[in-house]
Coordinates of C-alpha atoms in Angstrom, one line a residue:
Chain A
X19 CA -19.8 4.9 0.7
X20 CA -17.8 5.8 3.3
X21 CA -14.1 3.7 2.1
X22 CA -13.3 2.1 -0.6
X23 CA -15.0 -0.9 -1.6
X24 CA -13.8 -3.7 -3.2
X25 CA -15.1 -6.6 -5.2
X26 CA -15.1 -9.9 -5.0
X27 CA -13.3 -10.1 -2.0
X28 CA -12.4 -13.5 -2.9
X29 CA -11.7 -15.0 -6.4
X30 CA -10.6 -18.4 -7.5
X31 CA -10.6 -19.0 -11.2
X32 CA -9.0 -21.7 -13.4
X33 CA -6.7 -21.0 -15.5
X34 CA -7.2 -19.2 -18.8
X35 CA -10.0 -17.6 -17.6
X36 CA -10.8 -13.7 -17.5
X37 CA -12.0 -11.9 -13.9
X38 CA -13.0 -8.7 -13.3
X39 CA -12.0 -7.2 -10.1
X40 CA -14.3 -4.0 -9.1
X41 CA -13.1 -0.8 -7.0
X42 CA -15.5 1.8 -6.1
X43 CA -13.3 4.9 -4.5
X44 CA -14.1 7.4 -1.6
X45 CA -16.7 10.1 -3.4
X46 CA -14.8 12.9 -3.9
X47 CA -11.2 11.1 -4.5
X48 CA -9.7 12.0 -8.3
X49 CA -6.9 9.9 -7.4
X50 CA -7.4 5.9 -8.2
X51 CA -4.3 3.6 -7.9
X52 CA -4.1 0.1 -8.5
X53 CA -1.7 -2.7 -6.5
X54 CA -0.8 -5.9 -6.2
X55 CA 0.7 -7.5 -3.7
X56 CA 2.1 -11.3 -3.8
X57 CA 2.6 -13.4 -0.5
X58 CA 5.4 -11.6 1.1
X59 CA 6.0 -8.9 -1.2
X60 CA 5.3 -5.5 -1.3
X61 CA 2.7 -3.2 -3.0
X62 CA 3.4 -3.2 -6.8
X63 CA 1.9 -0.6 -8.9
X64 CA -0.1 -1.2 -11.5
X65 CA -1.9 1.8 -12.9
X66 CA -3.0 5.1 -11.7
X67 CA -6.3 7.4 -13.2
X68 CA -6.2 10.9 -12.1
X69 CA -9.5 12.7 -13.1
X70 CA -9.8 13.1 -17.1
X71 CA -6.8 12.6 -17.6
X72 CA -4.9 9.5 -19.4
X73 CA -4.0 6.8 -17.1
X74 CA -0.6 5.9 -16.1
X75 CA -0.4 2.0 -17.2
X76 CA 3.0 1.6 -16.9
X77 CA 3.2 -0.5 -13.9
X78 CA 0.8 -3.3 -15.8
X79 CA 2.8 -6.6 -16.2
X80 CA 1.8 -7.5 -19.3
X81 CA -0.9 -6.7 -22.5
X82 CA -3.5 -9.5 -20.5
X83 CA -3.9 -6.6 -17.8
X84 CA -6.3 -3.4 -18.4
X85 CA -8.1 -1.1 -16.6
X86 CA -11.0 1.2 -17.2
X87 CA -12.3 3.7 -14.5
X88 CA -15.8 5.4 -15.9
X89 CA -17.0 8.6 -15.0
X90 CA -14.4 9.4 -13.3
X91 CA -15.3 6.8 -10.0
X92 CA -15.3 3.5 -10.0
X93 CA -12.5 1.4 -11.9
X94 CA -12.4 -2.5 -13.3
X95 CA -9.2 -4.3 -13.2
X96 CA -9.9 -6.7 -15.9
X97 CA -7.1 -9.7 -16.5
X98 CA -7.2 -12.0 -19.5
X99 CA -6.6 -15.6 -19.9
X100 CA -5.5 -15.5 -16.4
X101 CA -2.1 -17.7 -14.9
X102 CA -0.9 -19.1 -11.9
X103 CA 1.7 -16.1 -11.9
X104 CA -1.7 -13.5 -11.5
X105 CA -2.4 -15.1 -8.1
X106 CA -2.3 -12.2 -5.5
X107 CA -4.2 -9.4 -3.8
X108 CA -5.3 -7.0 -5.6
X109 CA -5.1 -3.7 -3.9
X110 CA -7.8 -0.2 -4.9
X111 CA -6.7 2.8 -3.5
X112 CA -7.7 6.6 -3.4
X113 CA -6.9 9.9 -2.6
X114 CA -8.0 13.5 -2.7
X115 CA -4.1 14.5 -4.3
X116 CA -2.4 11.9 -6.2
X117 CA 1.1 12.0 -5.1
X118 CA 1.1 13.6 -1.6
X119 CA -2.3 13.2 0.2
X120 CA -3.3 10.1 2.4
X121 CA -4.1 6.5 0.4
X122 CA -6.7 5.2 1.4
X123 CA -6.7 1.3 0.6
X124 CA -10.3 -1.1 0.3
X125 CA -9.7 -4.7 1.6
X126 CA -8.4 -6.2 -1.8
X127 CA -9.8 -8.7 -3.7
X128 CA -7.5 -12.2 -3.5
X129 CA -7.0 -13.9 -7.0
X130 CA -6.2 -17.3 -7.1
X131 CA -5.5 -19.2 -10.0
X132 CA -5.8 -22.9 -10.0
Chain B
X12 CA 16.5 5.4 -7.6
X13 CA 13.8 6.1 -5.6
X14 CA 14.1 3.3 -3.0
X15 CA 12.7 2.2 0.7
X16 CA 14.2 -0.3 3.0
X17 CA 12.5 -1.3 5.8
X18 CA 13.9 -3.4 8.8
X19 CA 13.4 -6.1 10.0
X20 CA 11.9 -8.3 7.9
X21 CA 9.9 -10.4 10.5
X22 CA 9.8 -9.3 14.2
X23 CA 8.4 -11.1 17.3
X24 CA 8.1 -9.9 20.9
X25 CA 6.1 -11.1 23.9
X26 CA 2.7 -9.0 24.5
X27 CA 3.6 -5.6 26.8
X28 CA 7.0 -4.9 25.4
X29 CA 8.3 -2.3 23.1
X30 CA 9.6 -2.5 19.3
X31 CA 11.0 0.3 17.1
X32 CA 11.0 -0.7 13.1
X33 CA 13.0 1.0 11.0
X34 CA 12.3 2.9 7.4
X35 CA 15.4 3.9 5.4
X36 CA 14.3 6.1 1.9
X37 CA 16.6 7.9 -1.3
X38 CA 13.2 9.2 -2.4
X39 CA 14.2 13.0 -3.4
X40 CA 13.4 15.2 -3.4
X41 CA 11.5 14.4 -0.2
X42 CA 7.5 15.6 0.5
X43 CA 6.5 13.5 3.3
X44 CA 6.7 9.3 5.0
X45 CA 3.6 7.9 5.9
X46 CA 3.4 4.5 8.2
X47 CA 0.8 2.3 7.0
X48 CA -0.7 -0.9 9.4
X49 CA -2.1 -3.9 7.1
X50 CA -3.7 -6.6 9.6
X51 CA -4.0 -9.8 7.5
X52 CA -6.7 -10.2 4.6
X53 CA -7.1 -6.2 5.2
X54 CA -6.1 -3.3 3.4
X55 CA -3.4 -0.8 4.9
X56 CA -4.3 1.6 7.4
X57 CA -2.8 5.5 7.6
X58 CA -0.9 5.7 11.3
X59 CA 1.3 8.7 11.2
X60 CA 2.5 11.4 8.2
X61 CA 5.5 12.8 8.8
X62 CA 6.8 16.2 6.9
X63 CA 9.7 17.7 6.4
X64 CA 10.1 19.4 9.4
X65 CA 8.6 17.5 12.0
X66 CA 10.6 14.9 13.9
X67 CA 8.3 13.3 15.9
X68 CA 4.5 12.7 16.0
X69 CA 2.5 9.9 18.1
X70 CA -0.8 8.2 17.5
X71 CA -1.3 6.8 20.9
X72 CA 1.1 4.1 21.8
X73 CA 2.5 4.6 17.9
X74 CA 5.4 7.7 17.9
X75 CA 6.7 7.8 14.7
X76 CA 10.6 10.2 14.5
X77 CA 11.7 11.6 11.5
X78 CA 15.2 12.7 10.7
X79 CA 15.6 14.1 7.5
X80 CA 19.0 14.8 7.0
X81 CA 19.9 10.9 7.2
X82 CA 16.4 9.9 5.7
X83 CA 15.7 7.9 8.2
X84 CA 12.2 6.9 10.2
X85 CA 11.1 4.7 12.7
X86 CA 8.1 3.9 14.0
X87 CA 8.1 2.9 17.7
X88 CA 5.3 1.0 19.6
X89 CA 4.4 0.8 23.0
X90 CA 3.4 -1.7 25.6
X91 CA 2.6 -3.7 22.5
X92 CA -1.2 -5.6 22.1
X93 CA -2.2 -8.9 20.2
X94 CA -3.7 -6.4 18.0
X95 CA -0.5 -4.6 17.2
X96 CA 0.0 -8.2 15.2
X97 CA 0.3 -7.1 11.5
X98 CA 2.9 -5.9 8.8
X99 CA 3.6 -2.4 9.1
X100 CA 4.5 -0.6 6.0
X101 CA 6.6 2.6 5.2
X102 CA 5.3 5.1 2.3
X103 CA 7.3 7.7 0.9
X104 CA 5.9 10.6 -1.2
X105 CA 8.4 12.8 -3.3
X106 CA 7.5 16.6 -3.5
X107 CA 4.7 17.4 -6.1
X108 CA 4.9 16.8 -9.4
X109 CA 5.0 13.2 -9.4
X110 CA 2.0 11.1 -8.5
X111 CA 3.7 7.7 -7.3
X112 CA 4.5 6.2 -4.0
X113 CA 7.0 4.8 -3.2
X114 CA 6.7 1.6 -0.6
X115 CA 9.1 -0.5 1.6
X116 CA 7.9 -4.3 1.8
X117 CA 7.1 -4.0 5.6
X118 CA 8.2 -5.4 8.6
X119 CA 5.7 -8.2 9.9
X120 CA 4.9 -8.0 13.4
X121 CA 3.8 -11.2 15.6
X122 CA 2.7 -10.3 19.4
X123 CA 2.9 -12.9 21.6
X124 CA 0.6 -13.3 24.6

């Protein structure tokens, strides 16, 4: 497509529950990063896939968050036995060079936990 | 550390007037500062990249100025619009090598008609 698309947009879950949240990146972008961002708050990273190669999970908050991206396009943010805590947007974004070059963001997908 | 402060926080100005937000960064060494728009519910928006050794660069009533030697940006906006309403977030890039970005937490923007 022609941005990054995100799904579900919208997201409410009880708690202890596992979602799925779904980026599909710009064709062509190696680059795939990972956000969330809290009412108020800035962007927080949460993982980065750059082609091939290993991921950079650092920024995950805790062993209930993973991430897969598959062949190298589009990426699952998958979080486990979800809390109130996990309640934010969750932000996709791509680029052509990690790093330097231009993010380009999809619309998020908003978490709620109940 | 690799930090960016943004001010203010929260701005409001009456529809037609001018704002200038400010972006101060300790990310070095220093590639380039980007000025993202998020509207509400949306996803940021690219409105200026700034290298090096430009100082200023406009996107129509946006003029973004650079000064490197203080590390300091601004982004400056123009017979503002209801539409200009939204947070407007400051992105730092160190030079190559290092994949992460480095964001300020925004200044939010309310236009008033």
């Amino acid at each position: 497509g022609a941005g990054v698309s995100q799904s579900p947009s919208n997201k409410v879950t009880e708690k202890g529950k596992d979602v799925e949240l779904r980026c599909d990146p710009i064709s062509g972008h190696t680059a795939l990063y990972w956000y969330r961002q809290s009412l108020g708050q800035g962007l927080e990273f949460l993982i980065y896939f750059q082609g091939n190669s290993a991921p950079d999970k650092s920024g995950l908050p805790s062993d209930r968050f993973s991430a897969e991206r598959t062949g190298g396009s589009v990426s699952t943010l998958t979080i486990q036995r979800t809390q109130q805590e996990d309640s934010a947007v969750y932000l996709c974004a791509s680029s052509i060079l990690g790093g330097t070059g231009e993010l380009f963001f999809g619309e998020g997908s908003r978490l709620t936990v109940l | 550390k690799n930090q960016v402060e943004q001010s203010p926080q929260s701005l409001i100005i009456l529809e037609g007037k001018n704002c200038t937000l400010q972006c101060n960064y300790t990310v070095s060494p220093f590639s380039n500062l980007r000025w993202y728009k998020q509207d509400t519910g949306r996803g940021p928006v690219s409105l200026t990249i700034m290298t090096f050794s430009e100082n200023t660069k406009s996107n129509g009533r946006y003029t973004a100025t650079l000064d490197a030697d203080t590390k300091q940006s601004s982004l400056h906006i123009t017979a503002s619009q209801l539409s200009d309403s939204a947070s407007y977030i400051c992105v730092v890039s160190a030079r190559k090598g290092t994949y992460k970005y480095i964001f300020g937490t925004g200044t939010r923007l309310k236009v008033l008609a």
